[in-house]
Amino acid sequence: MEEKIIKLGNRVLKDKLEYQGMRNKLIKEIKNKGIKDQNVLNAMSAIPRHFFLPAGLEHFAYLDKPFDIGEGQTISQPYTVAFQTELLEVKPKIKILEIGTGSGYQAAVLSNMGAEVFTVERIEKLYLKAKELLNALGYNNVHCFLGDGYEGLEQYSPFDRIIITAAIDEIPEKIKRQLAIGGILVAPINNQSGIQIMHKIIRIDETNFNVEYHGSFSFVPMLPGIKKE
Ligand code: SAH
């Protein structure tokens, strides 16, 4: 296996064999927890998650845990990324809207699976950082936007898939309309007790949606508006 090296500002990122070994162990762990989609496991085996963590935290990248990425936000737990991606039924060439770019790791996974990814982040600092990293890694099929995810990205709709990676109270009509007929939306939605339930919503036709529930999770909340410096 080769060791990928990229330069990002004054930081040199290396995908050492040691990290590749830790990553293989993590993928086995996720598989044991129930992830079956081999395409998801292959994508996560290929992506150096430690590149997406702040400097100094690289060694924690291959624990199945969420981590702080600054600005009070987190990179999702690897199992959660795998779970949402599996529910999304990703196929090459499809168009995906991601709401909540965060570190950019989830977008990298979707991109690695061959999808065209449109990802929106409300915090400028995180948007800039993720965009720079994804560019440096050569993910040309990821398009990063600074914006309020509650609006979606109407000009690029309809999307075959929509993934929301922050907890939301309900899916706005505006977002539902941006999902293609036959498309799938995956999101953690707060119930009345404040528990986040993973939803898989399939758009049957113009007005009908089929809803499935897939257990409880823990995400940072979806917040309105854009946050600049
Ligand atoms: N997918 C990310 C996980 C990010 S955590 C990853 O792979 O690292 C959720 C992210 O959603 C945070 O960065 C937060 O700032 C962002 N977010 C919250 N509300 C938002 C909104 N209204 N529009 C866009 N992004 C939002």
PDB file of C-alpha atoms and ligand atoms in Angstrom:
ATOM      1  CA  MET A   1       0.000   0.000   0.000  1.00  0.00           C
ATOM      2  CA  GLU A   2       1.243   3.481  -0.773  1.00  0.00           C
ATOM      3  CA  GLU A   3       1.485   6.316   1.735  1.00  0.00           C
ATOM      4  CA  LYS A   4      -0.564   9.297   0.579  1.00  0.00           C
ATOM      5  CA  ILE A   5       0.920  12.696   1.524  1.00  0.00           C
ATOM      6  CA  ILE A   6      -0.764  16.086   1.118  1.00  0.00           C
ATOM      7  CA  LYS A   7       0.257  19.600   2.178  1.00  0.00           C
ATOM      8  CA  LEU A   8      -2.341  21.891   3.666  1.00  0.00           C
ATOM      9  CA  GLY A   9      -1.052  25.329   4.676  1.00  0.00           C
ATOM     10  CA  ASN A  10       1.755  24.564   7.100  1.00  0.00           C
ATOM     11  CA  ARG A  11       0.400  21.117   7.915  1.00  0.00           C
ATOM     12  CA  VAL A  12       1.707  17.969   6.204  1.00  0.00           C
ATOM     13  CA  LEU A  13      -0.823  15.134   6.232  1.00  0.00           C
ATOM     14  CA  LYS A  14       0.436  11.598   5.794  1.00  0.00           C
ATOM     15  CA  ASP A  15      -1.568   8.419   5.490  1.00  0.00           C
ATOM     16  CA  LYS A  16       1.023   6.167   7.134  1.00  0.00           C
ATOM     17  CA  LEU A  17       0.774   2.359   7.077  1.00  0.00           C
ATOM     18  CA  GLU A  18       0.175   2.536  10.816  1.00  0.00           C
ATOM     19  CA  TYR A  19      -3.017   4.544  10.200  1.00  0.00           C
ATOM     20  CA  GLN A  20      -4.112   2.214   7.420  1.00  0.00           C
ATOM     21  CA  GLY A  21      -3.795  -0.683   9.870  1.00  0.00           C
ATOM     22  CA  MET A  22      -5.871   1.130  12.509  1.00  0.00           C
ATOM     23  CA  ARG A  23      -8.445   1.950   9.842  1.00  0.00           C
ATOM     24  CA  ASN A  24      -8.811  -1.706   8.814  1.00  0.00           C
ATOM     25  CA  LYS A  25      -9.503  -2.588  12.450  1.00  0.00           C
ATOM     26  CA  LEU A  26     -12.128   0.150  12.698  1.00  0.00           C
ATOM     27  CA  ILE A  27     -13.867  -1.091   9.534  1.00  0.00           C
ATOM     28  CA  LYS A  28     -14.024  -4.619  11.016  1.00  0.00           C
ATOM     29  CA  GLU A  29     -15.533  -3.144  14.187  1.00  0.00           C
ATOM     30  CA  ILE A  30     -18.206  -1.278  12.197  1.00  0.00           C
ATOM     31  CA  LYS A  31     -18.984  -4.424  10.209  1.00  0.00           C
ATOM     32  CA  ASN A  32     -19.420  -6.340  13.484  1.00  0.00           C
ATOM     33  CA  LYS A  33     -21.863  -3.650  14.641  1.00  0.00           C
ATOM     34  CA  GLY A  34     -24.078  -4.504  11.662  1.00  0.00           C
ATOM     35  CA  ILE A  35     -23.062  -2.480   8.587  1.00  0.00           C
ATOM     36  CA  LYS A  36     -23.474  -4.726   5.537  1.00  0.00           C
ATOM     37  CA  ASP A  37     -23.089  -2.474   2.472  1.00  0.00           C
ATOM     38  CA  GLN A  38     -19.630  -3.420   1.172  1.00  0.00           C
ATOM     39  CA  ASN A  39     -19.448  -0.205  -0.875  1.00  0.00           C
ATOM     40  CA  VAL A  40     -19.769   1.820   2.342  1.00  0.00           C
ATOM     41  CA  LEU A  41     -17.081  -0.259   4.066  1.00  0.00           C
ATOM     42  CA  ASN A  42     -14.763   0.047   1.029  1.00  0.00           C
ATOM     43  CA  ALA A  43     -15.164   3.835   0.907  1.00  0.00           C
ATOM     44  CA  MET A  44     -14.448   4.192   4.621  1.00  0.00           C
ATOM     45  CA  SER A  45     -11.403   1.890   4.265  1.00  0.00           C
ATOM     46  CA  ALA A  46     -10.023   4.203   1.598  1.00  0.00           C
ATOM     47  CA  ILE A  47     -10.448   7.531   3.402  1.00  0.00           C
ATOM     48  CA  PRO A  48      -7.866   8.782   5.927  1.00  0.00           C
ATOM     49  CA  ARG A  49     -10.267   9.977   8.656  1.00  0.00           C
ATOM     50  CA  HIS A  50      -7.325  11.417  10.622  1.00  0.00           C
ATOM     51  CA  PHE A  51      -6.981  14.144   7.953  1.00  0.00           C
ATOM     52  CA  PHE A  52     -10.408  15.429   9.036  1.00  0.00           C
ATOM     53  CA  LEU A  53      -9.550  15.818  12.736  1.00  0.00           C
ATOM     54  CA  PRO A  54      -7.783  18.882  14.180  1.00  0.00           C
ATOM     55  CA  ALA A  55      -3.975  18.695  14.401  1.00  0.00           C
ATOM     56  CA  GLY A  56      -2.836  16.691  17.397  1.00  0.00           C
ATOM     57  CA  LEU A  57      -5.946  14.491  17.537  1.00  0.00           C
ATOM     58  CA  GLU A  58      -4.968  12.227  14.625  1.00  0.00           C
ATOM     59  CA  HIS A  59      -4.386   9.247  16.884  1.00  0.00           C
ATOM     60  CA  PHE A  60      -8.025   9.238  17.971  1.00  0.00           C
ATOM     61  CA  ALA A  61      -9.330   9.079  14.406  1.00  0.00           C
ATOM     62  CA  TYR A  62      -9.757   5.321  14.337  1.00  0.00           C
ATOM     63  CA  LEU A  63     -11.761   4.952  17.508  1.00  0.00           C
ATOM     64  CA  ASP A  64     -15.467   4.571  16.823  1.00  0.00           C
ATOM     65  CA  LYS A  65     -16.200   7.935  18.434  1.00  0.00           C
ATOM     66  CA  PRO A  66     -17.344  11.440  17.430  1.00  0.00           C
ATOM     67  CA  PHE A  67     -14.766  14.219  17.946  1.00  0.00           C
ATOM     68  CA  ASP A  68     -14.725  17.925  18.500  1.00  0.00           C
ATOM     69  CA  ILE A  69     -13.714  19.799  15.321  1.00  0.00           C
ATOM     70  CA  GLY A  70     -13.935  23.328  16.790  1.00  0.00           C
ATOM     71  CA  GLU A  71     -16.775  25.891  16.718  1.00  0.00           C
ATOM     72  CA  GLY A  72     -18.692  23.610  19.099  1.00  0.00           C
ATOM     73  CA  GLN A  73     -19.232  21.063  16.308  1.00  0.00           C
ATOM     74  CA  THR A  74     -18.277  17.414  15.875  1.00  0.00           C
ATOM     75  CA  ILE A  75     -17.212  14.929  13.223  1.00  0.00           C
ATOM     76  CA  SER A  76     -19.808  12.140  13.460  1.00  0.00           C
ATOM     77  CA  GLN A  77     -18.939   8.743  14.928  1.00  0.00           C
ATOM     78  CA  PRO A  78     -17.731   6.399  12.128  1.00  0.00           C
ATOM     79  CA  TYR A  79     -20.542   3.909  12.833  1.00  0.00           C
ATOM     80  CA  THR A  80     -23.099   6.727  12.452  1.00  0.00           C
ATOM     81  CA  VAL A  81     -21.546   7.836   9.139  1.00  0.00           C
ATOM     82  CA  ALA A  82     -21.682   4.221   7.922  1.00  0.00           C
ATOM     83  CA  PHE A  83     -25.275   3.802   9.146  1.00  0.00           C
ATOM     84  CA  GLN A  84     -26.586   6.952   7.439  1.00  0.00           C
ATOM     85  CA  THR A  85     -24.661   6.159   4.248  1.00  0.00           C
ATOM     86  CA  GLU A  86     -26.037   2.613   4.147  1.00  0.00           C
ATOM     87  CA  LEU A  87     -29.609   3.913   4.544  1.00  0.00           C
ATOM     88  CA  LEU A  88     -28.965   6.361   1.713  1.00  0.00           C
ATOM     89  CA  GLU A  89     -28.398   3.550  -0.855  1.00  0.00           C
ATOM     90  CA  VAL A  90     -25.634   5.454  -2.655  1.00  0.00           C
ATOM     91  CA  LYS A  91     -24.963   4.646  -6.300  1.00  0.00           C
ATOM     92  CA  PRO A  92     -22.398   6.117  -8.704  1.00  0.00           C
ATOM     93  CA  LYS A  93     -23.386   9.301 -10.568  1.00  0.00           C
ATOM     94  CA  ILE A  94     -26.378  10.204  -8.372  1.00  0.00           C
ATOM     95  CA  LYS A  95     -26.754  13.753  -7.002  1.00  0.00           C
ATOM     96  CA  ILE A  96     -26.645  14.107  -3.231  1.00  0.00           C
ATOM     97  CA  LEU A  97     -27.361  17.121  -1.019  1.00  0.00           C
ATOM     98  CA  GLU A  98     -25.635  17.020   2.371  1.00  0.00           C
ATOM     99  CA  ILE A  99     -26.751  19.497   5.043  1.00  0.00           C
ATOM    100  CA  GLY A 100     -23.985  20.000   7.646  1.00  0.00           C
ATOM    101  CA  THR A 101     -20.532  19.667   5.989  1.00  0.00           C
ATOM    102  CA  GLY A 102     -18.696  19.878   9.325  1.00  0.00           C
ATOM    103  CA  SER A 103     -15.264  18.305   8.782  1.00  0.00           C
ATOM    104  CA  GLY A 104     -16.125  17.153   5.249  1.00  0.00           C
ATOM    105  CA  TYR A 105     -15.633  13.467   6.133  1.00  0.00           C
ATOM    106  CA  GLN A 106     -19.190  12.360   5.268  1.00  0.00           C
ATOM    107  CA  ALA A 107     -18.957  14.238   1.956  1.00  0.00           C
ATOM    108  CA  ALA A 108     -15.662  12.435   1.217  1.00  0.00           C
ATOM    109  CA  VAL A 109     -17.334   9.057   1.830  1.00  0.00           C
ATOM    110  CA  LEU A 110     -20.202   9.885  -0.555  1.00  0.00           C
ATOM    111  CA  SER A 111     -17.776  11.238  -3.141  1.00  0.00           C
ATOM    112  CA  ASN A 112     -15.598   8.132  -2.914  1.00  0.00           C
ATOM    113  CA  MET A 113     -18.712   6.073  -3.712  1.00  0.00           C
ATOM    114  CA  GLY A 114     -19.006   7.941  -7.008  1.00  0.00           C
ATOM    115  CA  ALA A 115     -21.829  10.360  -6.199  1.00  0.00           C
ATOM    116  CA  GLU A 116     -21.865  14.060  -7.037  1.00  0.00           C
ATOM    117  CA  VAL A 117     -22.072  15.806  -3.683  1.00  0.00           C
ATOM    118  CA  PHE A 118     -23.469  19.273  -2.893  1.00  0.00           C
ATOM    119  CA  THR A 119     -22.693  20.022   0.745  1.00  0.00           C
ATOM    120  CA  VAL A 120     -23.852  23.031   2.784  1.00  0.00           C
ATOM    121  CA  GLU A 121     -22.350  24.365   6.029  1.00  0.00           C
ATOM    122  CA  ARG A 122     -23.546  27.395   8.055  1.00  0.00           C
ATOM    123  CA  ILE A 123     -20.250  28.128   9.884  1.00  0.00           C
ATOM    124  CA  GLU A 124     -17.806  29.930   7.577  1.00  0.00           C
ATOM    125  CA  LYS A 125     -14.660  28.654   9.312  1.00  0.00           C
ATOM    126  CA  LEU A 126     -15.709  25.015   8.939  1.00  0.00           C
ATOM    127  CA  TYR A 127     -16.884  25.560   5.362  1.00  0.00           C
ATOM    128  CA  LEU A 128     -13.487  27.031   4.371  1.00  0.00           C
ATOM    129  CA  LYS A 129     -11.517  24.303   6.111  1.00  0.00           C
ATOM    130  CA  ALA A 130     -13.538  21.434   4.634  1.00  0.00           C
ATOM    131  CA  LYS A 131     -13.449  22.951   1.171  1.00  0.00           C
ATOM    132  CA  GLU A 132      -9.657  23.315   1.278  1.00  0.00           C
ATOM    133  CA  LEU A 133      -9.142  19.748   2.506  1.00  0.00           C
ATOM    134  CA  LEU A 134     -11.546  18.154   0.011  1.00  0.00           C
ATOM    135  CA  ASN A 135      -9.859  20.089  -2.825  1.00  0.00           C
ATOM    136  CA  ALA A 136      -6.400  19.025  -1.663  1.00  0.00           C
ATOM    137  CA  LEU A 137      -7.578  15.408  -1.585  1.00  0.00           C
ATOM    138  CA  GLY A 138      -8.834  15.717  -5.152  1.00  0.00           C
ATOM    139  CA  TYR A 139     -12.543  15.177  -4.537  1.00  0.00           C
ATOM    140  CA  ASN A 140     -13.643  17.063  -7.641  1.00  0.00           C
ATOM    141  CA  ASN A 141     -17.183  15.754  -7.383  1.00  0.00           C
ATOM    142  CA  VAL A 142     -17.810  17.568  -4.062  1.00  0.00           C
ATOM    143  CA  HIS A 143     -19.168  21.119  -4.219  1.00  0.00           C
ATOM    144  CA  CYS A 144     -19.017  23.048  -0.925  1.00  0.00           C
ATOM    145  CA  PHE A 145     -21.401  25.898  -0.092  1.00  0.00           C
ATOM    146  CA  LEU A 146     -21.622  28.365   2.766  1.00  0.00           C
ATOM    147  CA  GLY A 147     -25.325  28.656   3.477  1.00  0.00           C
ATOM    148  CA  ASP A 148     -28.304  27.869   5.647  1.00  0.00           C
ATOM    149  CA  GLY A 149     -29.270  24.255   5.166  1.00  0.00           C
ATOM    150  CA  TYR A 150     -32.908  25.061   6.008  1.00  0.00           C
ATOM    151  CA  GLU A 151     -33.019  26.555   2.505  1.00  0.00           C
ATOM    152  CA  GLY A 152     -31.420  23.562   0.789  1.00  0.00           C
ATOM    153  CA  LEU A 153     -29.852  24.332  -2.598  1.00  0.00           C
ATOM    154  CA  GLU A 154     -32.813  24.926  -4.847  1.00  0.00           C
ATOM    155  CA  GLN A 155     -30.750  25.881  -7.900  1.00  0.00           C
ATOM    156  CA  TYR A 156     -29.126  22.410  -8.007  1.00  0.00           C
ATOM    157  CA  SER A 157     -32.283  20.426  -7.200  1.00  0.00           C
ATOM    158  CA  PRO A 158     -33.803  17.900  -7.601  1.00  0.00           C
ATOM    159  CA  PHE A 159     -31.472  15.646  -5.617  1.00  0.00           C
ATOM    160  CA  ASP A 160     -31.578  11.843  -5.763  1.00  0.00           C
ATOM    161  CA  ARG A 161     -30.579  11.766  -2.117  1.00  0.00           C
ATOM    162  CA  ILE A 162     -30.551  14.214   0.805  1.00  0.00           C
ATOM    163  CA  ILE A 163     -28.594  13.567   4.000  1.00  0.00           C
ATOM    164  CA  ILE A 164     -28.900  15.800   7.058  1.00  0.00           C
ATOM    165  CA  THR A 165     -26.125  15.420   9.626  1.00  0.00           C
ATOM    166  CA  ALA A 166     -27.559  17.676  12.374  1.00  0.00           C
ATOM    167  CA  ALA A 167     -30.706  17.092  14.440  1.00  0.00           C
ATOM    168  CA  ILE A 168     -33.809  18.805  13.073  1.00  0.00           C
ATOM    169  CA  ASP A 169     -37.368  19.179  14.452  1.00  0.00           C
ATOM    170  CA  GLU A 170     -39.086  18.540  11.139  1.00  0.00           C
ATOM    171  CA  ILE A 171     -38.135  18.490   7.484  1.00  0.00           C
ATOM    172  CA  PRO A 172     -39.125  21.839   5.906  1.00  0.00           C
ATOM    173  CA  GLU A 173     -41.400  21.659   2.847  1.00  0.00           C
ATOM    174  CA  LYS A 174     -38.691  23.504   0.929  1.00  0.00           C
ATOM    175  CA  ILE A 175     -36.268  20.623   1.453  1.00  0.00           C
ATOM    176  CA  LYS A 176     -38.856  17.945   0.660  1.00  0.00           C
ATOM    177  CA  ARG A 177     -39.535  19.630  -2.659  1.00  0.00           C
ATOM    178  CA  GLN A 178     -35.835  19.385  -3.547  1.00  0.00           C
ATOM    179  CA  LEU A 179     -35.909  15.575  -3.312  1.00  0.00           C
ATOM    180  CA  ALA A 180     -36.468  13.791  -6.640  1.00  0.00           C
ATOM    181  CA  ILE A 181     -39.435  11.450  -6.941  1.00  0.00           C
ATOM    182  CA  GLY A 182     -38.131   8.013  -5.951  1.00  0.00           C
ATOM    183  CA  GLY A 183     -35.356   9.753  -3.988  1.00  0.00           C
ATOM    184  CA  ILE A 184     -34.291   9.032  -0.395  1.00  0.00           C
ATOM    185  CA  LEU A 185     -33.762  11.481   2.481  1.00  0.00           C
ATOM    186  CA  VAL A 186     -31.964  10.374   5.676  1.00  0.00           C
ATOM    187  CA  ALA A 187     -32.033  12.577   8.787  1.00  0.00           C
ATOM    188  CA  PRO A 188     -32.083  12.480  12.599  1.00  0.00           C
ATOM    189  CA  ILE A 189     -35.405  14.084  13.608  1.00  0.00           C
ATOM    190  CA  ASN A 190     -36.204  15.151  17.197  1.00  0.00           C
ATOM    191  CA  ASN A 191     -39.308  13.535  18.662  1.00  0.00           C
ATOM    192  CA  GLN A 192     -41.475  15.202  21.324  1.00  0.00           C
ATOM    193  CA  SER A 193     -39.212  13.952  24.139  1.00  0.00           C
ATOM    194  CA  GLY A 194     -36.175  15.430  22.409  1.00  0.00           C
ATOM    195  CA  ILE A 195     -34.843  12.036  21.315  1.00  0.00           C
ATOM    196  CA  GLN A 196     -33.347  11.988  17.827  1.00  0.00           C
ATOM    197  CA  ILE A 197     -34.772   9.223  15.669  1.00  0.00           C
ATOM    198  CA  MET A 198     -33.066   8.359  12.395  1.00  0.00           C
ATOM    199  CA  HIS A 199     -35.600   8.669   9.586  1.00  0.00           C
ATOM    200  CA  LYS A 200     -35.384   7.264   6.079  1.00  0.00           C
ATOM    201  CA  ILE A 201     -37.936   9.097   3.941  1.00  0.00           C
ATOM    202  CA  ILE A 202     -38.684   7.961   0.387  1.00  0.00           C
ATOM    203  CA  ARG A 203     -40.510  10.284  -1.994  1.00  0.00           C
ATOM    204  CA  ILE A 204     -43.181   8.150  -3.645  1.00  0.00           C
ATOM    205  CA  ASP A 205     -44.697  10.845  -5.873  1.00  0.00           C
ATOM    206  CA  GLU A 206     -45.473  14.568  -5.925  1.00  0.00           C
ATOM    207  CA  THR A 207     -47.229  14.580  -2.535  1.00  0.00           C
ATOM    208  CA  ASN A 208     -46.570  11.216  -0.828  1.00  0.00           C
ATOM    209  CA  PHE A 209     -43.615  10.182   1.281  1.00  0.00           C
ATOM    210  CA  ASN A 210     -42.934   6.803   2.891  1.00  0.00           C
ATOM    211  CA  VAL A 211     -41.296   7.061   6.333  1.00  0.00           C
ATOM    212  CA  GLU A 212     -39.151   4.449   8.122  1.00  0.00           C
ATOM    213  CA  TYR A 213     -37.630   4.768  11.626  1.00  0.00           C
ATOM    214  CA  HIS A 214     -34.131   3.489  12.349  1.00  0.00           C
ATOM    215  CA  GLY A 215     -33.262   3.934  16.028  1.00  0.00           C
ATOM    216  CA  SER A 216     -31.977   6.798  18.156  1.00  0.00           C
ATOM    217  CA  PHE A 217     -28.777   8.806  17.631  1.00  0.00           C
ATOM    218  CA  SER A 218     -26.995  11.842  19.005  1.00  0.00           C
ATOM    219  CA  PHE A 219     -26.186  14.764  16.694  1.00  0.00           C
ATOM    220  CA  VAL A 220     -25.484  18.464  17.253  1.00  0.00           C
ATOM    221  CA  PRO A 221     -28.610  20.570  16.591  1.00  0.00           C
ATOM    222  CA  MET A 222     -29.426  22.110  13.232  1.00  0.00           C
ATOM    223  CA  LEU A 223     -29.315  25.910  13.703  1.00  0.00           C
ATOM    224  CA  PRO A 224     -30.664  28.709  11.504  1.00  0.00           C
ATOM    225  CA  GLY A 225     -28.614  31.332   9.657  1.00  0.00           C
ATOM    226  CA  ILE A 226     -25.000  31.698   8.593  1.00  0.00           C
ATOM    227  CA  LYS A 227     -22.170  32.321  11.082  1.00  0.00           C
ATOM    228  CA  LYS A 228     -19.299  34.432   9.762  1.00  0.00           C
ATOM    229  CA  GLU A 229     -16.216  35.653  11.633  1.00  0.00           C
TER     230      GLU A 229
HETATM  231  N1  SAH B   1     -21.211  15.612   8.271  1.00  0.00           N
HETATM  232  C1  SAH B   1     -20.265  16.133   9.254  1.00  0.00           C
HETATM  233  C2  SAH B   1     -20.846  16.151  10.643  1.00  0.00           C
HETATM  234  C3  SAH B   1     -21.019  17.542  11.036  1.00  0.00           C
HETATM  235  S1  SAH B   1     -21.812  17.949  12.539  1.00  0.00           S
HETATM  236  C4  SAH B   1     -18.935  15.436   9.198  1.00  0.00           C
HETATM  237  O1  SAH B   1     -18.801  14.460   8.448  1.00  0.00           O
HETATM  238  O2  SAH B   1     -17.997  15.886   9.850  1.00  0.00           O
HETATM  239  C5  SAH B   1     -23.138  18.953  11.917  1.00  0.00           C
HETATM  240  C6  SAH B   1     -22.772  20.180  11.139  1.00  0.00           C
HETATM  241  O3  SAH B   1     -24.002  20.779  10.721  1.00  0.00           O
HETATM  242  C7  SAH B   1     -22.022  21.246  11.934  1.00  0.00           C
HETATM  243  O4  SAH B   1     -20.844  21.580  11.284  1.00  0.00           O
HETATM  244  C8  SAH B   1     -23.006  22.432  11.956  1.00  0.00           C
HETATM  245  O5  SAH B   1     -22.380  23.695  11.914  1.00  0.00           O
HETATM  246  C9  SAH B   1     -23.822  22.162  10.697  1.00  0.00           C
HETATM  247  N2  SAH B   1     -25.124  22.833  10.667  1.00  0.00           N
HETATM  248  C10 SAH B   1     -26.011  23.028  11.681  1.00  0.00           C
HETATM  249  N3  SAH B   1     -27.097  23.717  11.245  1.00  0.00           N
HETATM  250  C11 SAH B   1     -26.904  23.952   9.919  1.00  0.00           C
HETATM  251  C12 SAH B   1     -27.645  24.619   8.901  1.00  0.00           C
HETATM  252  N4  SAH B   1     -28.815  25.218   9.153  1.00  0.00           N
HETATM  253  N5  SAH B   1     -27.131  24.658   7.654  1.00  0.00           N
HETATM  254  C13 SAH B   1     -25.937  24.090   7.359  1.00  0.00           C
HETATM  255  N6  SAH B   1     -25.182  23.452   8.273  1.00  0.00           N
HETATM  256  C14 SAH B   1     -25.652  23.374   9.543  1.00  0.00           C
END
